[in-house]
Coordinates of N, CA and C in Angstrom, one line a residue:
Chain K
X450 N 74.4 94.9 -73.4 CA 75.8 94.6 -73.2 C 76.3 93.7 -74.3
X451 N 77.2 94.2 -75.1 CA 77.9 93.5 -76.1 C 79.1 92.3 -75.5
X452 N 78.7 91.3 -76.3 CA 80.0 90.4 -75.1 C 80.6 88.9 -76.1
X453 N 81.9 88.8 -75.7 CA 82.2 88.1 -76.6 C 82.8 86.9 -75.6
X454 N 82.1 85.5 -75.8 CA 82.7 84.2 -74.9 C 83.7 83.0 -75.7
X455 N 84.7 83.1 -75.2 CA 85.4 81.9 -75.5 C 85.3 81.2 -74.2
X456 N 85.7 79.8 -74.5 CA 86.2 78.8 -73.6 C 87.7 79.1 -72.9
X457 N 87.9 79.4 -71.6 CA 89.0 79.7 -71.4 C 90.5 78.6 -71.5
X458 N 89.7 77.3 -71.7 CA 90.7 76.7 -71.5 C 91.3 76.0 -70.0
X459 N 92.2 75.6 -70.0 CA 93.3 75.1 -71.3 C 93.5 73.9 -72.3
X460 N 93.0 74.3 -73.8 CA 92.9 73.2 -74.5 C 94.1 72.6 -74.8
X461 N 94.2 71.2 -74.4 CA 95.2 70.2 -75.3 C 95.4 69.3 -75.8
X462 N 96.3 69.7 -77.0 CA 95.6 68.4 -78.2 C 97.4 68.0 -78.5
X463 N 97.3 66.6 -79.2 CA 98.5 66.3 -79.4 C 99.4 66.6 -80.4
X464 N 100.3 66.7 -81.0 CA 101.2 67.4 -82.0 C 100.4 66.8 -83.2
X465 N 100.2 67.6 -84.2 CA 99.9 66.6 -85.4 C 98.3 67.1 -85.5
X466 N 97.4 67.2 -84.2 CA 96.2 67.0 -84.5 C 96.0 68.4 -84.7
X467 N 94.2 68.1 -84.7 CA 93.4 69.7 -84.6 C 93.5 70.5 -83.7
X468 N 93.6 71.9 -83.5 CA 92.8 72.3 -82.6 C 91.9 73.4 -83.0
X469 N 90.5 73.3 -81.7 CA 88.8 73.8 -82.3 C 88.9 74.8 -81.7
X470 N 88.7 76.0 -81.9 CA 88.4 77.1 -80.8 C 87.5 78.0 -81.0
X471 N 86.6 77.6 -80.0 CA 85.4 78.8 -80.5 C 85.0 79.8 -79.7
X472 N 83.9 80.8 -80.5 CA 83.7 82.1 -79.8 C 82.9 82.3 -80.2
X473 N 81.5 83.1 -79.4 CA 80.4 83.0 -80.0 C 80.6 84.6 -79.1
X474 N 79.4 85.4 -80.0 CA 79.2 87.1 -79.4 C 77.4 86.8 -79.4
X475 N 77.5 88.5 -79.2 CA 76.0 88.8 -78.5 C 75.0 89.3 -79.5
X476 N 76.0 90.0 -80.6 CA 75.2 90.8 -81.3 C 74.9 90.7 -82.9
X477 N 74.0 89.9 -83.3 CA 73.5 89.6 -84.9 C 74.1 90.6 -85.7
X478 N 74.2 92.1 -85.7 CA 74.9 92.5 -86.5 C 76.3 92.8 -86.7
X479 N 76.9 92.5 -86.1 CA 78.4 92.4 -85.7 C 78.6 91.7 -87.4
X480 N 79.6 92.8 -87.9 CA 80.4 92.3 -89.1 C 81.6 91.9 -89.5
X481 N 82.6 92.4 -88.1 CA 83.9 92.1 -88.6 C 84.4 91.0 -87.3
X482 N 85.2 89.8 -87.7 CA 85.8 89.1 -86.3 C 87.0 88.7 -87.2
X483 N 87.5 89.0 -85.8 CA 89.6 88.7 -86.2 C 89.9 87.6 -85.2
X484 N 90.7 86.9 -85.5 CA 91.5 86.0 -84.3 C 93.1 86.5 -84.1
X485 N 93.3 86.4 -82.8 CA 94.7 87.0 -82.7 C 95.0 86.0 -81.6
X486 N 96.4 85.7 -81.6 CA 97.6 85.1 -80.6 C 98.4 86.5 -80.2
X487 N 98.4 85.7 -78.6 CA 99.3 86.5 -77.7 C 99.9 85.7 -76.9
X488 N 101.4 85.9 -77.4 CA 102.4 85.1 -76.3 C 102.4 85.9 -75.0
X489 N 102.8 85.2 -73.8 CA 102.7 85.7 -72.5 C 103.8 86.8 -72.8
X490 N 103.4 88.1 -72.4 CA 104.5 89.2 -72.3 C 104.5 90.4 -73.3
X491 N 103.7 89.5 -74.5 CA 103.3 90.0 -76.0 C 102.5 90.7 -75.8
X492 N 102.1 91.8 -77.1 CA 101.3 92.1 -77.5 C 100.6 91.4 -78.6
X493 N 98.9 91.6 -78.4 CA 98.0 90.5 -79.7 C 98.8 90.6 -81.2
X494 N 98.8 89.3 -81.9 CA 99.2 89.5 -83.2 C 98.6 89.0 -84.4
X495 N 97.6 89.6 -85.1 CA 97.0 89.3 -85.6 C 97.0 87.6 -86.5
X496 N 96.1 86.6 -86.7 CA 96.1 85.5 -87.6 C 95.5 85.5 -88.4
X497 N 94.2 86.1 -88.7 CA 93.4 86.2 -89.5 C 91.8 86.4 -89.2
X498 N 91.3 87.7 -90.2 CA 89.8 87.7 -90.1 C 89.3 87.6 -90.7
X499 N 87.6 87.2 -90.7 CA 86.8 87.1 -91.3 C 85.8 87.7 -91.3
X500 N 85.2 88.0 -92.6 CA 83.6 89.2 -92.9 C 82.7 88.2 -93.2
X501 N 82.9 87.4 -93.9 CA 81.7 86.8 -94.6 C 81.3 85.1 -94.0
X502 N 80.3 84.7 -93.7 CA 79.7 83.3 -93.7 C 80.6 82.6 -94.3
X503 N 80.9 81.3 -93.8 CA 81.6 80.4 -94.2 C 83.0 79.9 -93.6
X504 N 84.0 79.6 -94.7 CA 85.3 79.2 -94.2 C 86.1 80.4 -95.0
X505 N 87.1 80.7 -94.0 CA 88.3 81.2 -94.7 C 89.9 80.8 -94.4
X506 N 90.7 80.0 -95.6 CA 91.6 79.7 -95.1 C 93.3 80.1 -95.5
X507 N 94.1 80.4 -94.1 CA 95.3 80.1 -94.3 C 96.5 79.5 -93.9
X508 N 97.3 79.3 -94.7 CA 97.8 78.2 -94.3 C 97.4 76.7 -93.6
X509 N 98.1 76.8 -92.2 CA 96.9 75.8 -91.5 C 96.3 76.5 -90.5
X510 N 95.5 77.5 -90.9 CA 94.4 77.9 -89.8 C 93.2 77.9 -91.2
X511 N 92.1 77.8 -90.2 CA 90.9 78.0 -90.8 C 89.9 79.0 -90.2
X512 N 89.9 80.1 -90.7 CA 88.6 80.7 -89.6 C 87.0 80.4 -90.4
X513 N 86.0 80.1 -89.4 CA 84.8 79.6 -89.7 C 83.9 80.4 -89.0
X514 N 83.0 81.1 -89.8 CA 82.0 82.2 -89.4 C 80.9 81.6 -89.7
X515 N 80.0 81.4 -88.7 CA 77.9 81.3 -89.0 C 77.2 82.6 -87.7
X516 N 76.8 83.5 -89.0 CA 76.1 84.8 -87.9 C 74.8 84.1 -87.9
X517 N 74.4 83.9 -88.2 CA 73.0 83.0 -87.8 C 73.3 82.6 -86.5
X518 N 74.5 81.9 -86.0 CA 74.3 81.0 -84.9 C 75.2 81.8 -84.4
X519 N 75.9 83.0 -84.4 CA 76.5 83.9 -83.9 C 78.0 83.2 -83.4
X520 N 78.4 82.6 -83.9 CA 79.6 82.2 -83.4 C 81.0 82.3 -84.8
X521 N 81.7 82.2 -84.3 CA 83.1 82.3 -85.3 C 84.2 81.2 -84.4
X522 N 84.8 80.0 -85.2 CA 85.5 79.4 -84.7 C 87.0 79.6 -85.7
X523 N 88.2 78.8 -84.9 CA 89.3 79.1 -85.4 C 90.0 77.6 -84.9
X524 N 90.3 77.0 -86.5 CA 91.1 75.5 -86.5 C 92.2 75.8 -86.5
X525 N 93.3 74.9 -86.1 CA 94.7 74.5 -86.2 C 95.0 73.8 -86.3
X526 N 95.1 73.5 -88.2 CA 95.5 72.2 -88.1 C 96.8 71.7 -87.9
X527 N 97.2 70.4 -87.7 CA 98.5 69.8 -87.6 C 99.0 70.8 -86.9
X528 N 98.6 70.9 -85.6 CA 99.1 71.7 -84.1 C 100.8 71.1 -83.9
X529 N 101.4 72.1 -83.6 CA 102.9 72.0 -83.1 C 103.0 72.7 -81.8
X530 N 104.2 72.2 -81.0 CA 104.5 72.8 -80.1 C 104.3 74.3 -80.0
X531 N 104.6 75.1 -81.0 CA 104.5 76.6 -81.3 C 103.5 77.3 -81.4
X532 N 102.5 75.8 -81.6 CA 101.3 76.8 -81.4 C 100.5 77.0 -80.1
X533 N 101.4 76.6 -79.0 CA 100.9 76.6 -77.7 C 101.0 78.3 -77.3
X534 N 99.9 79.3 -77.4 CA 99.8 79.7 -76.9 C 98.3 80.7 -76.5
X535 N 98.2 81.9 -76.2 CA 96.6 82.0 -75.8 C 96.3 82.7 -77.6
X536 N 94.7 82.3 -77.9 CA 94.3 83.1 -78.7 C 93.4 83.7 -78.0
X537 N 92.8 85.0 -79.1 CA 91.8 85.6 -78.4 C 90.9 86.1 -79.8
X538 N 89.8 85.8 -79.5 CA 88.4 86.4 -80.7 C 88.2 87.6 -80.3
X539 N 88.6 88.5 -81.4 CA 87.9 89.6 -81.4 C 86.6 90.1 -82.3
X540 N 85.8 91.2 -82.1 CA 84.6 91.2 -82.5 C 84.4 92.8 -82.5
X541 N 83.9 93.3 -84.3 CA 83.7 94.5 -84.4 C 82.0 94.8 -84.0
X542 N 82.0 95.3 -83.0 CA 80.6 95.5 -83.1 C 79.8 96.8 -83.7
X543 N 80.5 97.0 -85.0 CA 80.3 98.0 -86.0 C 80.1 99.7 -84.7
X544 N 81.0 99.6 -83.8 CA 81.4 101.1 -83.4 C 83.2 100.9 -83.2
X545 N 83.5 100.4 -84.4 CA 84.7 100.6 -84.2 C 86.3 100.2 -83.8
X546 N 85.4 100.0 -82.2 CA 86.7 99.1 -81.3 C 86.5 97.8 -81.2
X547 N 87.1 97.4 -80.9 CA 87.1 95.7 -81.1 C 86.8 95.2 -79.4
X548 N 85.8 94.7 -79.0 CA 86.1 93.9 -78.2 C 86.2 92.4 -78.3
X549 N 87.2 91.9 -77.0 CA 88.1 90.5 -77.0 C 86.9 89.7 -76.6
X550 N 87.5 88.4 -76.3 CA 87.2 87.1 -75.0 C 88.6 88.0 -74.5
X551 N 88.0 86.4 -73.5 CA 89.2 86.7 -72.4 C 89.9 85.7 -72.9
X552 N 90.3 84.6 -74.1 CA 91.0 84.2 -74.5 C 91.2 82.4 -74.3
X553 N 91.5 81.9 -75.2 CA 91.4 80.5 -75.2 C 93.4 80.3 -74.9
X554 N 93.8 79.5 -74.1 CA 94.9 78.9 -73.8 C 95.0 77.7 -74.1
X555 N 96.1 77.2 -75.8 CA 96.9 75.9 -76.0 C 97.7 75.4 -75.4
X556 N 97.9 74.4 -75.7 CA 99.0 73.9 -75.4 C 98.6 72.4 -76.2
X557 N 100.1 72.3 -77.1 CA 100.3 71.2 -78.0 C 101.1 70.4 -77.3
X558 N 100.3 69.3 -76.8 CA 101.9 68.6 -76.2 C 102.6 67.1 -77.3
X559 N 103.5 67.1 -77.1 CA 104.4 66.2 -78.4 C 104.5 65.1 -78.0
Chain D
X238 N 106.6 97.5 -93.6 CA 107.0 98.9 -93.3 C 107.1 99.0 -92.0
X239 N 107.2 99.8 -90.9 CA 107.2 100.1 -89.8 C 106.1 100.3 -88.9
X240 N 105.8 99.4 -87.5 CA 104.7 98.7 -87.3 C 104.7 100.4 -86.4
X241 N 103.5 99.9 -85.5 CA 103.4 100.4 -83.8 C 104.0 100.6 -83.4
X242 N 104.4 101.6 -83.0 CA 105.4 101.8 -81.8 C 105.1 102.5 -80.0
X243 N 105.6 102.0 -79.5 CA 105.1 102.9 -78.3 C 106.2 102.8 -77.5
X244 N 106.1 104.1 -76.6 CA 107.2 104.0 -75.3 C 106.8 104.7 -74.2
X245 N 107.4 105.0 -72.9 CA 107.9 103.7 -73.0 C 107.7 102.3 -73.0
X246 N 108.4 101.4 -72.8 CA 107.8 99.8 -73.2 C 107.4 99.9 -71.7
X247 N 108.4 100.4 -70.4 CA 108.2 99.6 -69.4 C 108.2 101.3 -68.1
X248 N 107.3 101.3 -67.5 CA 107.1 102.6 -66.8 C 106.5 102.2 -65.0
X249 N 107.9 102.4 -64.2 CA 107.1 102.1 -63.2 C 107.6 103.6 -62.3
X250 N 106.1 104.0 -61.7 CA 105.9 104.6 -60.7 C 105.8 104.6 -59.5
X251 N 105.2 106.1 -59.2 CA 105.2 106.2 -57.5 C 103.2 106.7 -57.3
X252 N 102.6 105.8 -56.9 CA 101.2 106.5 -56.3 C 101.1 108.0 -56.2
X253 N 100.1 108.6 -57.0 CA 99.5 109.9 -56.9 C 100.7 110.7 -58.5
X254 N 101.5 109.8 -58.6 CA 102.4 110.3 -60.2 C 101.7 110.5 -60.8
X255 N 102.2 111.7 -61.9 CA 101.5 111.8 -63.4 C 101.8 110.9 -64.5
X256 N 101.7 110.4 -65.5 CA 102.2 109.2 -66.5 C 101.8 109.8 -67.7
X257 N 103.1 110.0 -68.9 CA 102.4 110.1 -69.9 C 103.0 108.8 -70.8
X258 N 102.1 108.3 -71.7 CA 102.1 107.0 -72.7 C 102.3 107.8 -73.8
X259 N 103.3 106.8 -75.0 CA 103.1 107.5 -76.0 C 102.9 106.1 -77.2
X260 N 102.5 107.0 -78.3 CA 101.7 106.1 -79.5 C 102.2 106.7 -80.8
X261 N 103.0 105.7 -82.1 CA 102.9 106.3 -83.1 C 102.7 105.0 -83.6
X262 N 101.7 105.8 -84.4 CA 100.7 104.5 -85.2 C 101.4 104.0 -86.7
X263 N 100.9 103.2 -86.8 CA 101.9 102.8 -88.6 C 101.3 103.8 -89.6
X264 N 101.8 104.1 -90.3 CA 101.9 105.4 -91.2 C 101.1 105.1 -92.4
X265 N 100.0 106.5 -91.9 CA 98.5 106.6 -92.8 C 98.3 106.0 -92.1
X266 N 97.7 105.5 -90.7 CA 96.7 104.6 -90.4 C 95.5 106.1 -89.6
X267 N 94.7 106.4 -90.3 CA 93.8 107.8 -89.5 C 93.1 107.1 -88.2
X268 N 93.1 105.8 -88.0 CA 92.1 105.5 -86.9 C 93.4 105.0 -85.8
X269 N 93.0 105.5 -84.3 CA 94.0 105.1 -83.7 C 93.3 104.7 -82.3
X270 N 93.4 103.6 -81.5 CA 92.4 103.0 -80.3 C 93.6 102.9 -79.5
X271 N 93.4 102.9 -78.0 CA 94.1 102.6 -76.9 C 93.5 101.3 -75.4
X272 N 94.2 100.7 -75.4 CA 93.2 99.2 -75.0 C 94.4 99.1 -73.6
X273 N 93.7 98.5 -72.5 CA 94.3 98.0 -71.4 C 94.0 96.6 -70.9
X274 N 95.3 95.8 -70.8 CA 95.1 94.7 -70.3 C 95.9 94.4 -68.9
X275 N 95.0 94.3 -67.9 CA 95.3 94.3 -66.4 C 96.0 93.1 -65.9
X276 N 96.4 92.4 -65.4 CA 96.9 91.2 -65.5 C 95.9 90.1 -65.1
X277 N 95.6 89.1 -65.8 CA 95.2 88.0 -66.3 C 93.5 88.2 -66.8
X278 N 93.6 89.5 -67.4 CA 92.5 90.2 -67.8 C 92.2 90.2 -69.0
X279 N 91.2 90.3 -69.9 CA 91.1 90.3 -71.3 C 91.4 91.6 -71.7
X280 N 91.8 92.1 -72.8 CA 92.0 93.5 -73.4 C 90.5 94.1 -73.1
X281 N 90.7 95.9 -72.5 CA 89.4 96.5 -72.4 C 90.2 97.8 -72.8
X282 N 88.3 98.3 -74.0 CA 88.6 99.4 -74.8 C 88.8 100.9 -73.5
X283 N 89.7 101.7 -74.0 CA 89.8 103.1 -73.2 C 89.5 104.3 -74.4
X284 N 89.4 104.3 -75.7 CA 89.1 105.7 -76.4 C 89.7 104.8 -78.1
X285 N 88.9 105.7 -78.7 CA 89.1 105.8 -79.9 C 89.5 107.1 -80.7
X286 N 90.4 107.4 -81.4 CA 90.6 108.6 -82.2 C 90.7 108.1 -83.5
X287 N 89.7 109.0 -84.2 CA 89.4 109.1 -86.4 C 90.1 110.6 -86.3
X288 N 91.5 110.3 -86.8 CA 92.4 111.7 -86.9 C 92.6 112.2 -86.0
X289 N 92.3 113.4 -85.3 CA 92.4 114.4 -83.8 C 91.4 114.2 -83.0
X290 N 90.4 113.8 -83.5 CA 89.2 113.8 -82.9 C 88.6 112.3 -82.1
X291 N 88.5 112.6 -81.3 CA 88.1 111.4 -80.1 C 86.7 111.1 -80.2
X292 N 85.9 110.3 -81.2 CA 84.5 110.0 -80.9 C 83.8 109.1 -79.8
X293 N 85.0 108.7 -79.5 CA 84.3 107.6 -78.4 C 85.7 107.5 -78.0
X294 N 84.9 107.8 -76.0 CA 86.0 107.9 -75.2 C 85.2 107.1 -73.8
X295 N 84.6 106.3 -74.0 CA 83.6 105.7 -73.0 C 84.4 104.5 -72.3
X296 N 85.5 104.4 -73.1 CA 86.0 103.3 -72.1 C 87.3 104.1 -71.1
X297 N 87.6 105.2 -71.2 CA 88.4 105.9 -70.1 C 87.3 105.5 -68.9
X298 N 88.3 105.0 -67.6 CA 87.8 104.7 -66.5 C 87.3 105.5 -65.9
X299 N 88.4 106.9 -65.7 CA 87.8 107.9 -65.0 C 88.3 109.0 -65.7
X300 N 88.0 110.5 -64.7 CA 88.4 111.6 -65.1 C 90.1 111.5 -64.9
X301 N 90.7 110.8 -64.5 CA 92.0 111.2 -64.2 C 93.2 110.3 -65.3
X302 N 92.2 109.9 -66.3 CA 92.5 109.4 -67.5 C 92.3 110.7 -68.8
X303 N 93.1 110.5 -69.6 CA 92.5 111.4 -71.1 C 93.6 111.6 -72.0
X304 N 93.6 111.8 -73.2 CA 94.3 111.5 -74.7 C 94.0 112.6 -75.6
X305 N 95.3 112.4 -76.1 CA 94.8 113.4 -77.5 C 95.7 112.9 -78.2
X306 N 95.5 113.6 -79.4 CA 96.3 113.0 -80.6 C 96.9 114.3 -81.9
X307 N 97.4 114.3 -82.1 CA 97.9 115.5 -82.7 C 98.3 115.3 -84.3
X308 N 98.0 116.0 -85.6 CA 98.5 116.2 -86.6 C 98.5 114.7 -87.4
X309 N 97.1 114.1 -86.7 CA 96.6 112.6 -87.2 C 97.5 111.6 -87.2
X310 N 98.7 111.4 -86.2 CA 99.9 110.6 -85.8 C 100.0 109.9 -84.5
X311 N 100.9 111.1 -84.2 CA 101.6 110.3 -82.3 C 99.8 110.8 -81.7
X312 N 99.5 110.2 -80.3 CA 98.7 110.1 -79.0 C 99.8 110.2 -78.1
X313 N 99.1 110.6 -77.1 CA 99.4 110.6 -75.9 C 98.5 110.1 -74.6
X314 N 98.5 109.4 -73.9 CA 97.5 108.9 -73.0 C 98.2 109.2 -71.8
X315 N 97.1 110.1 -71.3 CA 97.9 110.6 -69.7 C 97.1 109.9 -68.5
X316 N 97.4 109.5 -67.6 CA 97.1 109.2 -66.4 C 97.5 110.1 -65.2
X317 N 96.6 110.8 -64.5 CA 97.1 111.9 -63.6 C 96.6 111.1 -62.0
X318 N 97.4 111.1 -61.1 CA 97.0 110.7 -60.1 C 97.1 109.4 -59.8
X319 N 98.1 108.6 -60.6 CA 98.6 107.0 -60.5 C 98.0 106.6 -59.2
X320 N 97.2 105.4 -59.2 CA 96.6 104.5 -58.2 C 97.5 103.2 -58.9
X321 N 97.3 102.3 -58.0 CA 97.9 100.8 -58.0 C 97.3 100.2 -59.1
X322 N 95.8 100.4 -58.5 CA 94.8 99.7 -60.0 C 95.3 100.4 -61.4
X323 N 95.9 101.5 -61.4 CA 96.2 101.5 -62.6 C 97.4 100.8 -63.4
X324 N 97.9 99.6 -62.8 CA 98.8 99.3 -62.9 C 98.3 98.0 -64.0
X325 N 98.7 98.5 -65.5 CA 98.2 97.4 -66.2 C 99.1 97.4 -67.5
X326 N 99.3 96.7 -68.9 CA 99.8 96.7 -69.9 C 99.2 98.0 -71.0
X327 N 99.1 98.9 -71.1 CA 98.6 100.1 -72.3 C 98.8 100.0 -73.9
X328 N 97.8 99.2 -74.4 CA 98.1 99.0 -75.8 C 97.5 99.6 -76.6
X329 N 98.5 100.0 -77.6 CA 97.6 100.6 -78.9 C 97.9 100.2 -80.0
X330 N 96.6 100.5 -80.8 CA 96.3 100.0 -81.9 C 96.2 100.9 -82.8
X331 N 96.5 101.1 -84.0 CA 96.0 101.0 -85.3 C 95.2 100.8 -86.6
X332 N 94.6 101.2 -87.5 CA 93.6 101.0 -88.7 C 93.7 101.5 -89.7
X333 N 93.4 101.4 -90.7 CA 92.8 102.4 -91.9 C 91.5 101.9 -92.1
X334 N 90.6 102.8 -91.9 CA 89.3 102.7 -91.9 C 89.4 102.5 -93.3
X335 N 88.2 101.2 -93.8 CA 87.6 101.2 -94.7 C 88.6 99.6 -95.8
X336 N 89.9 99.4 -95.4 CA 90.4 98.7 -95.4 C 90.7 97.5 -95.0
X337 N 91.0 96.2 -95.5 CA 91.1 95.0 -94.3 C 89.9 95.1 -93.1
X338 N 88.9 95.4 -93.6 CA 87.8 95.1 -92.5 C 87.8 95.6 -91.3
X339 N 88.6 97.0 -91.4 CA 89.7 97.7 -90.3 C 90.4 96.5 -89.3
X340 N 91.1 96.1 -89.9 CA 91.9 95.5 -88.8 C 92.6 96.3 -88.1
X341 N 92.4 96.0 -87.3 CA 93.9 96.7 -85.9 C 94.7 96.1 -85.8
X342 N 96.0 96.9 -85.5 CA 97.5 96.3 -85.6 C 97.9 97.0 -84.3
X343 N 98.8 96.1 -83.3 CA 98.7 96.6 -82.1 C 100.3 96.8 -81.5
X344 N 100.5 97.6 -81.4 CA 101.6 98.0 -80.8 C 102.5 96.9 -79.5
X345 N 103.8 96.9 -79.3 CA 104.4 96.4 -77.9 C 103.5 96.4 -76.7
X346 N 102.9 97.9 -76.5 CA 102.5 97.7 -75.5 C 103.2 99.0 -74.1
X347 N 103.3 99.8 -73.3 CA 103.9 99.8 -71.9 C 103.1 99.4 -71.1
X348 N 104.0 98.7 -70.0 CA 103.9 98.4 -68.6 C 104.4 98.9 -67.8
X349 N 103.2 99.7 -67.2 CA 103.0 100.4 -66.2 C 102.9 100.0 -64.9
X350 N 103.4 100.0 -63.6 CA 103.6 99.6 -62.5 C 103.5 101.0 -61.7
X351 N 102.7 100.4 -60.8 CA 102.4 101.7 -59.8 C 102.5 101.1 -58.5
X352 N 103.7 101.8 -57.7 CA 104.2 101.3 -56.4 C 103.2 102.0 -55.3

């Protein structure tokens, strides 16, 4: 069974700070993981993925991959109200479709 | 350019109804996936299409589910026999294989309600 765990939450951190979100999967060869935001009502909207070991950054997100320890995390820095909402790790497990978490839930309060 | 589309956005029924979903994927994208999120549920895979062809169809629930796709563009996701449990958000996605690490790009969505 392929399976992907986040913390459901709900994380809260104050305006200004970090926020940590992580996700770890099941499967060592899993090569592709994306992070997406979904506002309530929304459809997922992509933020950025990552292939390779390490950090990858934009803007103020950071996504951070170690397949070794099988997990992929997703920073926010200098969190704002706007960023209150759920993310969700996705994970290619090289057939193609993506399975989720069931999603991490922000909330920045000011 | 012109993202996902789907309609309709918002679809509610009558138990034992037929349903059809529709899908036009962003243009050139050959890979096209259809995902259900039930309410307060995580997104779960229902089929995958590379062009016309459905290689993996393991996440259709049942037989009274099925898709096709036509002229490597629009899908269609039919539900025959509407039960309640089918009553969930129908999303589809998008790709270009081999590209962006196939990202998927994911459509509005319909919400489906089954009275």
């Amino acid at each position: 069974q392929k399976e992907v765990e986040q913390n459901s939450g709900p994380l809260s951190v104050p305006e200004g700070a970090i926020a940590s979100l992580n996700c770890t999967y099941s499967d060592r060869g899993s090569q592709s993981f994306f992070w997406y935001r979904q506002y309530s009502g929304k459809s997922p909207e992509l933020i950025m993925s990552i292939y390779s070991n390490g950090d990858k950054e934009d803007g103020r997100f950071t996504a951070q991959l170690n397949k070794a320890s099988q997990y992929v995390s997703l920073l926010i820095r200098d969190s704002q109200p706007s960023d209150s909402v759920t993310y969700l790790c996705a994970v290619n497990f090289n057939d193609y479709k993506l399975s989720f978490g069931a999603g991490t839930t922000v909330t920045v309060r000011a | 350019g012109a993202g996902v589309s789907q309609s309709p956005s918002n679809k509610v029924t009558e138990k034992g109804k037929d349903v059809e979903l529709r899908c036009d994927p962003i243009s050139g994208h050959t890979a096209l996936y259809w995902y259900r999120q039930s309410l307060g549920q995580g997104l779960e895979f229902l089929i995958y299409f590379q062009g016309n062809s459905a290689p993996d169809k393991s996440g259709l629930p049942s037989d009274r589910f099925s898709a096709e796709r036509t002229g490597g563009s629009v899908s269609t996701l039919t539900i025959q026999r509407t039960q309640q449990e089918d009553s969930a958000v129908y999303l589809c996605a998008s790709s270009l294989p081999g590209t962006e690490q196939e990202t998927q790009y994911f459509g509005p969505g319909t919400r489906l309600l089954v009275l």
